[in-house]
GROMACS .gro file of C-alpha atoms in nm:
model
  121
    1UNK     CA    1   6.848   0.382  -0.804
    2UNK     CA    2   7.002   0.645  -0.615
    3UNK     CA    3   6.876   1.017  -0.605
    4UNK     CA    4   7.113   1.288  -0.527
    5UNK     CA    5   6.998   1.664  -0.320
    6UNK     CA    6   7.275   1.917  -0.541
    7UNK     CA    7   7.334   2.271  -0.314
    8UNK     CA    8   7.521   2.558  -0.386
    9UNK     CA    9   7.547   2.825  -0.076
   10UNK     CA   10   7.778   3.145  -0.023
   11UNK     CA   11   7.969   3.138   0.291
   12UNK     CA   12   8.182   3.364   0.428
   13UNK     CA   13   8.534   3.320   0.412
   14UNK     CA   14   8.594   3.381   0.823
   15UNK     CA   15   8.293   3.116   0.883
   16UNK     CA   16   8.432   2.829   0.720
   17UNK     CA   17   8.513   2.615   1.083
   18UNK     CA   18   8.153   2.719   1.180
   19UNK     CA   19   8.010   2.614   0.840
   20UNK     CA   20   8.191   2.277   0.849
   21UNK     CA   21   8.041   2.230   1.204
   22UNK     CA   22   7.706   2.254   1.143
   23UNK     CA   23   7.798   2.050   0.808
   24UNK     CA   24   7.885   1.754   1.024
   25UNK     CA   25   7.596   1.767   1.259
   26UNK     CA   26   7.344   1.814   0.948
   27UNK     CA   27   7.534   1.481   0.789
   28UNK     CA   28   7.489   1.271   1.089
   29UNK     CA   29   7.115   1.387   1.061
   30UNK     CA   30   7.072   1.343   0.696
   31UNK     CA   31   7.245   1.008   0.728
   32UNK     CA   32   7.019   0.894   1.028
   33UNK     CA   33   6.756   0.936   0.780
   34UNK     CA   34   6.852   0.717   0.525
   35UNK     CA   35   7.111   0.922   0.325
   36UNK     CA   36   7.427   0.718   0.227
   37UNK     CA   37   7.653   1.014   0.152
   38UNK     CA   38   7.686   1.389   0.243
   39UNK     CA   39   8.013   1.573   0.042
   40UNK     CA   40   8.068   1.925   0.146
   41UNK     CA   41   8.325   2.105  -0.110
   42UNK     CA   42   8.498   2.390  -0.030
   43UNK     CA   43   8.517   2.613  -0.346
   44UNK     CA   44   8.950   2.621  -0.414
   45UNK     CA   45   8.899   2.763  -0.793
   46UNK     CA   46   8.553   2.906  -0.877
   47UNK     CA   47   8.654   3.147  -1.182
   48UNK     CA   48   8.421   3.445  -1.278
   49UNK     CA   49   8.240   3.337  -1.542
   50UNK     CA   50   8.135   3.631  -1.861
   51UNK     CA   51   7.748   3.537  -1.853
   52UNK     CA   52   7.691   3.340  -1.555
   53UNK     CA   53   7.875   3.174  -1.292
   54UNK     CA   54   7.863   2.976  -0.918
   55UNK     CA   55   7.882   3.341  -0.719
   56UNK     CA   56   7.605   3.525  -0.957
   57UNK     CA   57   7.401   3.184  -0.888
   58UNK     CA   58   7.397   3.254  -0.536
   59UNK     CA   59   7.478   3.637  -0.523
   60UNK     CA   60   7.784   3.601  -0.364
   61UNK     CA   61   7.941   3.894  -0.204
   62UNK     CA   62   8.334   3.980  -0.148
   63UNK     CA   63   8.438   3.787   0.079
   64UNK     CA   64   8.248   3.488   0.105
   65UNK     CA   65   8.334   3.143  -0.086
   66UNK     CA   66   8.158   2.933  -0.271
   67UNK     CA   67   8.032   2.575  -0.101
   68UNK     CA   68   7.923   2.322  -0.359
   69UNK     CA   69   7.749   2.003  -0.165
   70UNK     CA   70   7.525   1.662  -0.216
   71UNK     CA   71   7.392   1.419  -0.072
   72UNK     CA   72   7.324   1.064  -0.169
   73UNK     CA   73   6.985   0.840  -0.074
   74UNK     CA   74   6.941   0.561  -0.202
   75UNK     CA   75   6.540   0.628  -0.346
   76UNK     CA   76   6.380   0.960  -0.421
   77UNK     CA   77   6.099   0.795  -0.212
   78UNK     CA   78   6.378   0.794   0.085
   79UNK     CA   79   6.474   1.155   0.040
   80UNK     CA   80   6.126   1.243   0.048
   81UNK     CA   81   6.041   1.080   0.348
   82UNK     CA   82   6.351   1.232   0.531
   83UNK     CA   83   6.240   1.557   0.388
   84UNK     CA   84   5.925   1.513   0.546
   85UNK     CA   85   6.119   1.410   0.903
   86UNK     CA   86   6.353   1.651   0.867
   87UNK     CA   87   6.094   1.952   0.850
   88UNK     CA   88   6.005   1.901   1.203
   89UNK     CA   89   6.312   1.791   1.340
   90UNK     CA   90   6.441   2.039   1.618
   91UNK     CA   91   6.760   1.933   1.518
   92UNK     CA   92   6.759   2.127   1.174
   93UNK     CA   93   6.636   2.423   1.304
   94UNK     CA   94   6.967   2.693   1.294
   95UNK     CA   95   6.777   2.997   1.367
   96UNK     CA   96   7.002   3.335   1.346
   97UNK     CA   97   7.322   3.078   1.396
   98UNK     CA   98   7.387   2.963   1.038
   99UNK     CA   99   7.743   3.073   0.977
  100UNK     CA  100   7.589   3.141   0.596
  101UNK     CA  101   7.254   3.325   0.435
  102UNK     CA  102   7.013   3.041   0.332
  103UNK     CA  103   6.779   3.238   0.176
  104UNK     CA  104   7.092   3.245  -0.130
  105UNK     CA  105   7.123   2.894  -0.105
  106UNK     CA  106   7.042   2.684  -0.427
  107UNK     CA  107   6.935   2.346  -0.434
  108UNK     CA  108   6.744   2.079  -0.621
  109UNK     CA  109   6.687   1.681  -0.671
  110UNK     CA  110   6.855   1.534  -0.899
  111UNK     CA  111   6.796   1.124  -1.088
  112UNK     CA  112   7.127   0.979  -1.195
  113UNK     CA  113   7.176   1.043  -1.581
  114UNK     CA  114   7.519   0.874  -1.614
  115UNK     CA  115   7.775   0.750  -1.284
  116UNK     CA  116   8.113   0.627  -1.390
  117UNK     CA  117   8.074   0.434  -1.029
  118UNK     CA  118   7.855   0.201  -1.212
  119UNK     CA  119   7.480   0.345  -1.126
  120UNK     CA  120   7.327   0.447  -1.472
  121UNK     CA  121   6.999   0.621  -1.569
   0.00000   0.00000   0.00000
């Protein structure tokens, strides 16, 4: 059964050609690895919410938008495996030229509960 890696990050509004750049070369890495999909979403209506919200998830600041993102592998033993690969892999390393803050970024692995697409818990 599939296993899905959910992310929410903050990215600045100006960075979003950046962002989708490293997006694409992270994909073809993630996919290399075993992953079968990688969805980026640019946030288009992320409302403020009264107790909690997307932004006060990732302390989001004026100016920046909300990315929502996952990936799909086809194991949890597969994601953990690229995990493992991907820790070392030169390839991942951004440095000071992430176009966002990663230390805001949220994440977490997910098991399919319910998938209209026919995969089911």
């Amino acid at each position: 059964m599939s296993y899905i890696d959910g992310f929410v990050v903050p990215v600045p509004a100006g960075k979003k050609e950046a962002y989708r750049e490293v997006c694409a070369q992270a994909a073809q890495i993630f996919k290399e690895y075993g992953a079968t999909r990688v969805v980026e979403c640019w946030g288009d209506d992320v409302p403020d919410g009264k107790v909690t919200d997307f932004k006060g998830a990732v302390k989001a600041e004026p100016g920046e938008n909300i990315v929502f993102s996952w990936i799909v592998w086809p194991s949890k033993e597969v994601r953990d495996q690229a995990n493992e690969k991907m820790r070392t892999d030169q390839r991942m390393q951004m440095g000071g030229d992430a176009p966002f803050d990663a230390k805001r970024m949220i994440f977490g692995g997910f098991e399919i509960l319910m998938d209209t697409d026919g995969e089911k818990g």
